[in-house]
Short mmCIF file of C-alpha atoms in Angstrom, two decimals:
data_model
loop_
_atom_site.label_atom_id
_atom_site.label_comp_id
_atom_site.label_asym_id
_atom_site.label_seq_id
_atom_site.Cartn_x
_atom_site.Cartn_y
_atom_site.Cartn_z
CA UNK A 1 0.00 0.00 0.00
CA UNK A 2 0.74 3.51 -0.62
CA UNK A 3 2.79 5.48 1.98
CA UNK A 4 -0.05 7.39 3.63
CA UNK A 5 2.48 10.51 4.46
CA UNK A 6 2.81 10.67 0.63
CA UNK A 7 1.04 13.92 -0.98
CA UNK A 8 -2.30 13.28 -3.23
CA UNK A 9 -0.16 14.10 -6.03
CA UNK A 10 2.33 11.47 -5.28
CA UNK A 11 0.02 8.55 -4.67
CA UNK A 12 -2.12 9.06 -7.84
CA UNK A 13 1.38 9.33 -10.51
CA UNK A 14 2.38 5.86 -8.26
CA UNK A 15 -1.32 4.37 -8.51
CA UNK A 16 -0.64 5.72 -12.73
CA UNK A 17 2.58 3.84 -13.36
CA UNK A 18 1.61 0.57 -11.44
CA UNK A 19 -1.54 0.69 -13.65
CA UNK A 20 0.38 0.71 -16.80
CA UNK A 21 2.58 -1.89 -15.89
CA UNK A 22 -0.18 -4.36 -15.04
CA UNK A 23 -1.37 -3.29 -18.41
CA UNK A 24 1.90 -4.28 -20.01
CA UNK A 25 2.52 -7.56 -18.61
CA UNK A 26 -1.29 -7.75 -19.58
CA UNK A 27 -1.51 -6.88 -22.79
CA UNK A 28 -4.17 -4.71 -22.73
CA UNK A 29 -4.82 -1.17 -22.26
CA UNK A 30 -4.44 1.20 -19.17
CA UNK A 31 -8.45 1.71 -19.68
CA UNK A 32 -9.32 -2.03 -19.91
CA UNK A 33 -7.10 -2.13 -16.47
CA UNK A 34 -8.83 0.73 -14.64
CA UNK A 35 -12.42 -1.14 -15.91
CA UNK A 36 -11.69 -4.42 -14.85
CA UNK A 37 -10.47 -3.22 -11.11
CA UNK A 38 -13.93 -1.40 -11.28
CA UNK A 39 -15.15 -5.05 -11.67
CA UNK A 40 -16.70 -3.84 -14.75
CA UNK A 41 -18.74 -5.88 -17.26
CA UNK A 42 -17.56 -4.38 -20.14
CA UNK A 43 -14.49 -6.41 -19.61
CA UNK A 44 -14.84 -10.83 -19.52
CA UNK A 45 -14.13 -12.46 -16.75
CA UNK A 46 -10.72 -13.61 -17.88
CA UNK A 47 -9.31 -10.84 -18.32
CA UNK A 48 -10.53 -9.33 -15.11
CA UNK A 49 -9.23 -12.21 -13.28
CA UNK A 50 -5.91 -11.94 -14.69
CA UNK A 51 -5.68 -8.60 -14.00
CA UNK A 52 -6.79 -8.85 -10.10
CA UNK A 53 -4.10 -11.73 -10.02
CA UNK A 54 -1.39 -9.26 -11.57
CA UNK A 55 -2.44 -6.10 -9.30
CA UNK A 56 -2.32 -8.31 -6.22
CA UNK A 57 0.78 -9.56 -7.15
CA UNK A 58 2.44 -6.02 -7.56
CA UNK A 59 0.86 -5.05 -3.98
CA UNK A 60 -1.60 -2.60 -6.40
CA UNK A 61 -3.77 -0.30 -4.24
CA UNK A 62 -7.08 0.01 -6.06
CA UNK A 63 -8.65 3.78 -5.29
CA UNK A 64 -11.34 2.67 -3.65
CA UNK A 65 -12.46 6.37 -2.80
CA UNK A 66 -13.57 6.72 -6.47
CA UNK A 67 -14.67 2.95 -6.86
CA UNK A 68 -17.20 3.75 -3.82
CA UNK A 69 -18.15 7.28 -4.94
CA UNK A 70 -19.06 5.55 -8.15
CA UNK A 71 -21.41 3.02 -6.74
CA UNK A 72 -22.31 5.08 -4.17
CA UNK A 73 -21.65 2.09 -1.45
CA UNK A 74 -19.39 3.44 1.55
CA UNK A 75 -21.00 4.12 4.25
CA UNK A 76 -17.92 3.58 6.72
CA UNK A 77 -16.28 6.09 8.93
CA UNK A 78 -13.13 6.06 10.66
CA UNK A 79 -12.80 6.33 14.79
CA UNK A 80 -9.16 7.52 15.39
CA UNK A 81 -7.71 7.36 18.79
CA UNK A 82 -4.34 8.51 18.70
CA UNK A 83 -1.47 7.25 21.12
CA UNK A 84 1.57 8.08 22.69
CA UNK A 85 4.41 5.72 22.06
CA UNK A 86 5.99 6.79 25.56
CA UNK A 87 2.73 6.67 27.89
CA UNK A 88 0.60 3.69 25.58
CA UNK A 89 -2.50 4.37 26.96
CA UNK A 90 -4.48 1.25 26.12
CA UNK A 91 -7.62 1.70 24.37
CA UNK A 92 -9.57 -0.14 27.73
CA UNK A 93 -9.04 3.46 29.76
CA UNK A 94 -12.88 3.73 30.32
CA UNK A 95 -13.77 7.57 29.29
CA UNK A 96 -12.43 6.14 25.69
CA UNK A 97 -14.51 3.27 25.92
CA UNK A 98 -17.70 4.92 26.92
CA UNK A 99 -17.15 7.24 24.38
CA UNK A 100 -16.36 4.79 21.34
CA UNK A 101 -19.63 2.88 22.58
CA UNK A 102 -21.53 6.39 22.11
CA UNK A 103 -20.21 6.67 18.69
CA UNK A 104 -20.80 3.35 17.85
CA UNK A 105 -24.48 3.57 18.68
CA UNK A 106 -25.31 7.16 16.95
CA UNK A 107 -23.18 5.65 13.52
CA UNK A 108 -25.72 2.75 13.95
CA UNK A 109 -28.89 4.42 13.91
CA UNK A 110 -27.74 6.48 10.51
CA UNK A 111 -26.92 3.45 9.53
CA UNK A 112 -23.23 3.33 9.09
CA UNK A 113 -20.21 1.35 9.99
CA UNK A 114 -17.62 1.80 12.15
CA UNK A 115 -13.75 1.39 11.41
CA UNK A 116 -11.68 1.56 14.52
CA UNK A 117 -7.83 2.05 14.15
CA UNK A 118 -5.02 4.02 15.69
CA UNK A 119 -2.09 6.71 14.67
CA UNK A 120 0.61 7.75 16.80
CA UNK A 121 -0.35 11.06 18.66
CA UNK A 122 2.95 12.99 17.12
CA UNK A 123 1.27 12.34 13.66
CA UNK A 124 -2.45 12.88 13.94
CA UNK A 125 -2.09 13.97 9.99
CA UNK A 126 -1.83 10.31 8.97
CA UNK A 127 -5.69 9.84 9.86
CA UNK A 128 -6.45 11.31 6.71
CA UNK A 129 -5.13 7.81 4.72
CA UNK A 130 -8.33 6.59 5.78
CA UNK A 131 -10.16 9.15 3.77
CA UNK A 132 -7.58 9.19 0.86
CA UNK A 133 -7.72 5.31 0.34
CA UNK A 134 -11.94 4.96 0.27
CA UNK A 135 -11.62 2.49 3.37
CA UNK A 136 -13.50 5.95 4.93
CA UNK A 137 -16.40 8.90 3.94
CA UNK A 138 -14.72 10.58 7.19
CA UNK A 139 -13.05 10.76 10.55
CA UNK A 140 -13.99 10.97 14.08
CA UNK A 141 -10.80 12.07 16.36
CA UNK A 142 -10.45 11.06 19.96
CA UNK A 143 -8.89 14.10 21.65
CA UNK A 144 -6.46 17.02 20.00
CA UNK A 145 -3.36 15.72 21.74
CA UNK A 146 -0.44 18.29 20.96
CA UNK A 147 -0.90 18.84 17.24
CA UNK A 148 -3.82 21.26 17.08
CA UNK A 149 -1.99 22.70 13.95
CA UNK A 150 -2.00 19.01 11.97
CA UNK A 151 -5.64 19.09 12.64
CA UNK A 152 -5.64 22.39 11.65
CA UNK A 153 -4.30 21.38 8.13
CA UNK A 154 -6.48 18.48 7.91
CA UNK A 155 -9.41 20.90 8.01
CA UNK A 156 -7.47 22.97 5.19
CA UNK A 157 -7.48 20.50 2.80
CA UNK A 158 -10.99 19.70 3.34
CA UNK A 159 -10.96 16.00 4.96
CA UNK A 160 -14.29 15.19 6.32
CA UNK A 161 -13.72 15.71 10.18
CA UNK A 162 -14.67 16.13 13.11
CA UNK A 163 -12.69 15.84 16.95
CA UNK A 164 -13.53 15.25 20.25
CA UNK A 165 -11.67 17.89 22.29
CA UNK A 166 -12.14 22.12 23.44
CA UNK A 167 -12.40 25.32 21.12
CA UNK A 168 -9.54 26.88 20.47
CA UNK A 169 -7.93 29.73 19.27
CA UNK A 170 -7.58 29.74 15.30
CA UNK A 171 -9.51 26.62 15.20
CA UNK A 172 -10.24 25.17 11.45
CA UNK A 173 -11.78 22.08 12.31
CA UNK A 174 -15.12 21.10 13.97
CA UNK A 175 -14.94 20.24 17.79
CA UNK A 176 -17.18 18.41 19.82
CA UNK A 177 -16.24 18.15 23.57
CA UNK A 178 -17.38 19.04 27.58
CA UNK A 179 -16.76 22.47 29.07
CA UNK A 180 -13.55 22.21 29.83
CA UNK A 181 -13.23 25.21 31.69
CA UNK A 182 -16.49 25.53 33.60
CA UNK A 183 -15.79 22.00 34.62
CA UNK A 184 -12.58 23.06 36.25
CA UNK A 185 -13.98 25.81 37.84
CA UNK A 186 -17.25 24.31 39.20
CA UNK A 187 -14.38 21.41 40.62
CA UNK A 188 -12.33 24.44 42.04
CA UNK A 189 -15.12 26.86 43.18
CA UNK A 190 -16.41 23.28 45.20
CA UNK A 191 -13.45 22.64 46.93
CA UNK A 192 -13.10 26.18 47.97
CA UNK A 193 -16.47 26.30 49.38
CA UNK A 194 -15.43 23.49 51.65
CA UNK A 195 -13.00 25.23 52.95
CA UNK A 196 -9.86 23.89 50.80
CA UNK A 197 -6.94 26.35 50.02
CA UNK A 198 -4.28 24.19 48.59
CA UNK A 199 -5.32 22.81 46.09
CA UNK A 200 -3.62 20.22 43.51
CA UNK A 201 -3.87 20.11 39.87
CA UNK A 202 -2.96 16.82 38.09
CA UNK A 203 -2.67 16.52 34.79
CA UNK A 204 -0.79 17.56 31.45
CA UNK A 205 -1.85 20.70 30.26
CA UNK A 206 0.29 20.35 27.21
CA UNK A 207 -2.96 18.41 26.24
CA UNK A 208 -5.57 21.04 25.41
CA UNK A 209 -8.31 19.86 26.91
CA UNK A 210 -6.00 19.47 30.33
CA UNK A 211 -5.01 22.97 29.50
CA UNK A 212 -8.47 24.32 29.83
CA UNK A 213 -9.08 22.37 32.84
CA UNK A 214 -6.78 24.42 34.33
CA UNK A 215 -7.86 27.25 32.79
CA UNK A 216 -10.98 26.85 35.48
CA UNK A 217 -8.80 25.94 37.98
CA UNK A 218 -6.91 28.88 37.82
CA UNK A 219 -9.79 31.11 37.50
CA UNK A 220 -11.92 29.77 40.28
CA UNK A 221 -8.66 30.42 42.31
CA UNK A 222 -8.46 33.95 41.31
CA UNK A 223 -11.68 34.78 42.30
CA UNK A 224 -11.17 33.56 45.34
CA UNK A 225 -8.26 35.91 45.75
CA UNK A 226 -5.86 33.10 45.08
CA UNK A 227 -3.03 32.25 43.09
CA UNK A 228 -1.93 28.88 41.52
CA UNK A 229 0.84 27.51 42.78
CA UNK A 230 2.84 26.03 40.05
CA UNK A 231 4.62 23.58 42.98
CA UNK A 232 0.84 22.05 43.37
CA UNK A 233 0.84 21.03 39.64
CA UNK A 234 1.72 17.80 38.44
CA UNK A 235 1.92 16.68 35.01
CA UNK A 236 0.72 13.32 34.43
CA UNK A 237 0.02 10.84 31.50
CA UNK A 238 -3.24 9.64 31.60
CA UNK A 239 -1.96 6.00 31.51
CA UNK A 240 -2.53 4.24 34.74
CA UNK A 241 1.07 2.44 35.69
CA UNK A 242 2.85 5.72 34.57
CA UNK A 243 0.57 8.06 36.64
CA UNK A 244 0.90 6.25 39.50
CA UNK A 245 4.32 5.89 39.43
CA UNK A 246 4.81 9.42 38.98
CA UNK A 247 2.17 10.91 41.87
CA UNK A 248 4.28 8.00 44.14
CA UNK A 249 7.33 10.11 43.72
CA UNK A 250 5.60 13.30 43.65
CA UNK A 251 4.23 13.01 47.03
CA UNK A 252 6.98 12.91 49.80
CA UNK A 253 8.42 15.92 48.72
CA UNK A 254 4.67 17.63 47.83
CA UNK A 255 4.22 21.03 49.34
CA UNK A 256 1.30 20.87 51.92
CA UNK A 257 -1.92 20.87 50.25
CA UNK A 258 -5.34 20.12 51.42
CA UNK A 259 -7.42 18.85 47.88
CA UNK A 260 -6.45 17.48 44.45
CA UNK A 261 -8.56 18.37 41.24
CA UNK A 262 -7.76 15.37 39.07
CA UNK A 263 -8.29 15.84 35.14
CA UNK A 264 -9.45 12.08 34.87
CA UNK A 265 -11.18 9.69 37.25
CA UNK A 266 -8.45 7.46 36.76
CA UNK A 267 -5.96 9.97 38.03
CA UNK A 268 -8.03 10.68 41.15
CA UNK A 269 -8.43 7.16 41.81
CA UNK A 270 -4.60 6.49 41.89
CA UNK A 271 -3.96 9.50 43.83
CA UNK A 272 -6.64 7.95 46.05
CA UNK A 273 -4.49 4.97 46.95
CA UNK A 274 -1.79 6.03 47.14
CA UNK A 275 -2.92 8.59 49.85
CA UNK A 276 -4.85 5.99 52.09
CA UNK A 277 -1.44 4.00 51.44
CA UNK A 278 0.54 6.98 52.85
CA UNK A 279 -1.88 7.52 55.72
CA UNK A 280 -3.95 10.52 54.76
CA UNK A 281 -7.78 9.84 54.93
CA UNK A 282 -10.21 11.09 52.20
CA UNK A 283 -11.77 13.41 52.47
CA UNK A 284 -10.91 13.59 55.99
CA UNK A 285 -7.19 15.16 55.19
CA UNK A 286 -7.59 15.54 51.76
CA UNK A 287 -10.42 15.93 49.65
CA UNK A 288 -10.16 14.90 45.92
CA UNK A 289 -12.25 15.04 42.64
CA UNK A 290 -11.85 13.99 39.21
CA UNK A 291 -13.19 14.51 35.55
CA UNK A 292 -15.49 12.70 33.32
CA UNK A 293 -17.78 10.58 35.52
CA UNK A 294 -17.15 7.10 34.20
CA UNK A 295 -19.58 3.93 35.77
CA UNK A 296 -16.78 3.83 38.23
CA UNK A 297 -16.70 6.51 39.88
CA UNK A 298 -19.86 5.68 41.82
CA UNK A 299 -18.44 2.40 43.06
CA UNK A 300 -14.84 3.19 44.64
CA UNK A 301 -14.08 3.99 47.98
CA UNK A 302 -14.74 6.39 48.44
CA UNK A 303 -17.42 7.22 45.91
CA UNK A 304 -15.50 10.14 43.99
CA UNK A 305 -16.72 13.71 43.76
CA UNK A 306 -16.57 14.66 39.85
CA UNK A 307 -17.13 16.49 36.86
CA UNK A 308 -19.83 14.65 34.61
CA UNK A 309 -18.98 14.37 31.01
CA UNK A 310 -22.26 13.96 28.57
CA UNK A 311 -20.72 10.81 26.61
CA UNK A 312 -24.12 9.67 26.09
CA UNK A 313 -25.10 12.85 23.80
CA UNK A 314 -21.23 12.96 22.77
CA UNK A 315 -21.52 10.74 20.02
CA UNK A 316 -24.09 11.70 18.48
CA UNK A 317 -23.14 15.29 18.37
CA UNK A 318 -19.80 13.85 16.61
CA UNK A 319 -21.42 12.27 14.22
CA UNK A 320 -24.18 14.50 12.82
CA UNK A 321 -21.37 16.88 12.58
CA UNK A 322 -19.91 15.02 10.11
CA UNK A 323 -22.96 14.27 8.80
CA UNK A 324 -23.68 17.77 7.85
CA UNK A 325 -20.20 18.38 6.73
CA UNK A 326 -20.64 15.00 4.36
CA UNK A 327 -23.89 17.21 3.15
CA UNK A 328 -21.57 20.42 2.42
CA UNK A 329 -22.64 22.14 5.40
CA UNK A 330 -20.11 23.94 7.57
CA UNK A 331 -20.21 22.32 11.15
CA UNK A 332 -19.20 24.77 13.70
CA UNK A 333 -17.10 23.83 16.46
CA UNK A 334 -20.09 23.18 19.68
CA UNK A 335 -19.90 22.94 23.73
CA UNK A 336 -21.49 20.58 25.67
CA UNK A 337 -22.78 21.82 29.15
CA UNK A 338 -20.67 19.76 32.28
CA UNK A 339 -22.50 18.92 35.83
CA UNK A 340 -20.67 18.47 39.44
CA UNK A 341 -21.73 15.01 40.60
CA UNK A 342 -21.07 15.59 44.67
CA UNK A 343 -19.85 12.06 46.37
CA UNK A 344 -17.88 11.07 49.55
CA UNK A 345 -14.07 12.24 48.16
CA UNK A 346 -15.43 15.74 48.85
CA UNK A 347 -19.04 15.95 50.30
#
């Protein structure tokens, strides 16, 4: 298969010359080629035979984006979660879960199909070979990551797409996600009310919907006549061994603090443990809450304070965005209201 990193340009001169050599070796024309991969019955069906068997043999990628635009038959879209090669967060970490299961169901009831795959976070660009080889009408992104600009040139070049993530700045592409930043103040503005001072962030805000997290943070702190104190920050993958390990060594030489706002349930969970495991009580000592309300939040001990995430409505939002941009509409970038769910980790 084509090198998906190649330009347009580049894959349809290769796609050319591998069609004329199939038509060389056999002896017919380039157009008798191109009809018989387009299982056409203007050609027999030994010469289209022969000419699968030679095109499979040269490793020939058919353009299957035209084939299906033809016959009007694709009806496939492509669900993109990108991943860090340091941190490999698995594809089980439950808000992605939830949220590929909302997808699934709204894709479903239009009637489409879903293709699942990966690309590595540092090249969020290569989604668009889905799109450029017909295996996809369009693309669904799990999170913005780091490269806000790739997505930004996806958008430019007018692949069908829309992400899961925050508004930003300069934006070109269509987001879907949770309010960020009221969730991390209604998080911060809680603990505060409670009586909490010094408060912990965790969480990378090189991510950008971490950044706007804190975003709330730091403005619920503000107008509580308080600063953030960049020595209560700590950046954290969202994978679980790699978290943990890194709040373990955080936390013996932690200033004093008195909460944690979490930017994941998982995070707050681990930070859980290992504070029990130190000998700090929740929320006696500390209070803690996280972000997205997954099913498990409810159920650990103790039940965890959080911000709720609207996965259910998520995916269909996602996809009749790219529904509308599939009908030449231009979907607009859209912000879906957050709740506090009060539990035991900070009553």
């Amino acid at each position: 298969m084509s090198d998906p990193t190649h330009s347009t340009a580049q894959i349809a001169e290769q796609r050319r010359l591998q069609m004329a050599d199939i038509a060389r070796l056999a002896g017919v024309s380039v157009s008798t080629v191109s009809r018989a991969l387009n299982g056409s019955s203007l050609v027999n069906a030994e010469t289209r035979e022969r000419v699968a068997e030679l095109a499979r043999s040269l490793n020939y990628s058919i353009n299957l984006s035209a084939q299906n635009l033809r016959l009007q038959k694709n009806r496939t879209v492509a669900v993109v979660l990108p991943f860090e090669a340091e941190s490999r967060q698995h594809i089980s970490d439950p808000f992605f879960l939830a949220l590929i299961g909302s997808i699934a169901d709204a894709l479903t009831d239009q009637g489409y199909d879903m293709l699942l795959s990966r690309v590595d976070a540092e090249h969020l660009d290569l989604a668009a070979q889905f799109y450029d080889s017909g295996k996809a009408i369009g693309v669904l992104m799990i999170g913005q990551w780091r490269h806000h600009d790739q997505l930004n040139a996806l958008a430019a070049r007018q692949l069908p797409l829309v992400v899961w993530g925050g508004a930003l700045p300069r934006q070109l592409y269509c987001s879907i996600g949770g309010d960020n930043i009221a969730g991390g103040q209604l998080a911060t503005t809680h603990l505060l009310a409670r009586g909490c001072r010094r408060i912990a962030f965790l969480g990378d805000a090189q991510l950008p919907e971490v950044w706007l997290r804190r975003e709330g943070y730091s403005q619920a702190l503000r107008q509580a006549g308080l600063q953030a104190d960049p020595a209560l920050e700590l950046a954290l993958s969202f994978e679980p061994a790699a978290a943990r390990a890194a709040i373990a060594r955080w936390l013996p030489a932690a200033p004093g603090f008195d909460a944690i706002f979490a930017c994941s349930d998982l995070l707050a969970l681990q930070a859980i443990q290992l504070l029990r495991a130190s000998g700090q009580r929740v929320p006696e000592d500390i209070a803690v809450v996280g972000f997205d309300d997954m099913p498990l939040a409810a159920y650990c001990d103790p039940p965890l304070t959080t911000v709720h995430q609207p996965v259910a409505e998520a995916g269909a939002e996602l996809v009749a965005s790219l529904m509308a941009q599939l009908s030449g509409e231009k979907a607009l970038p859209r912000t879906l209201d957050v709740q506090l769910v009060v539990r035991a980790s900070a009553p």
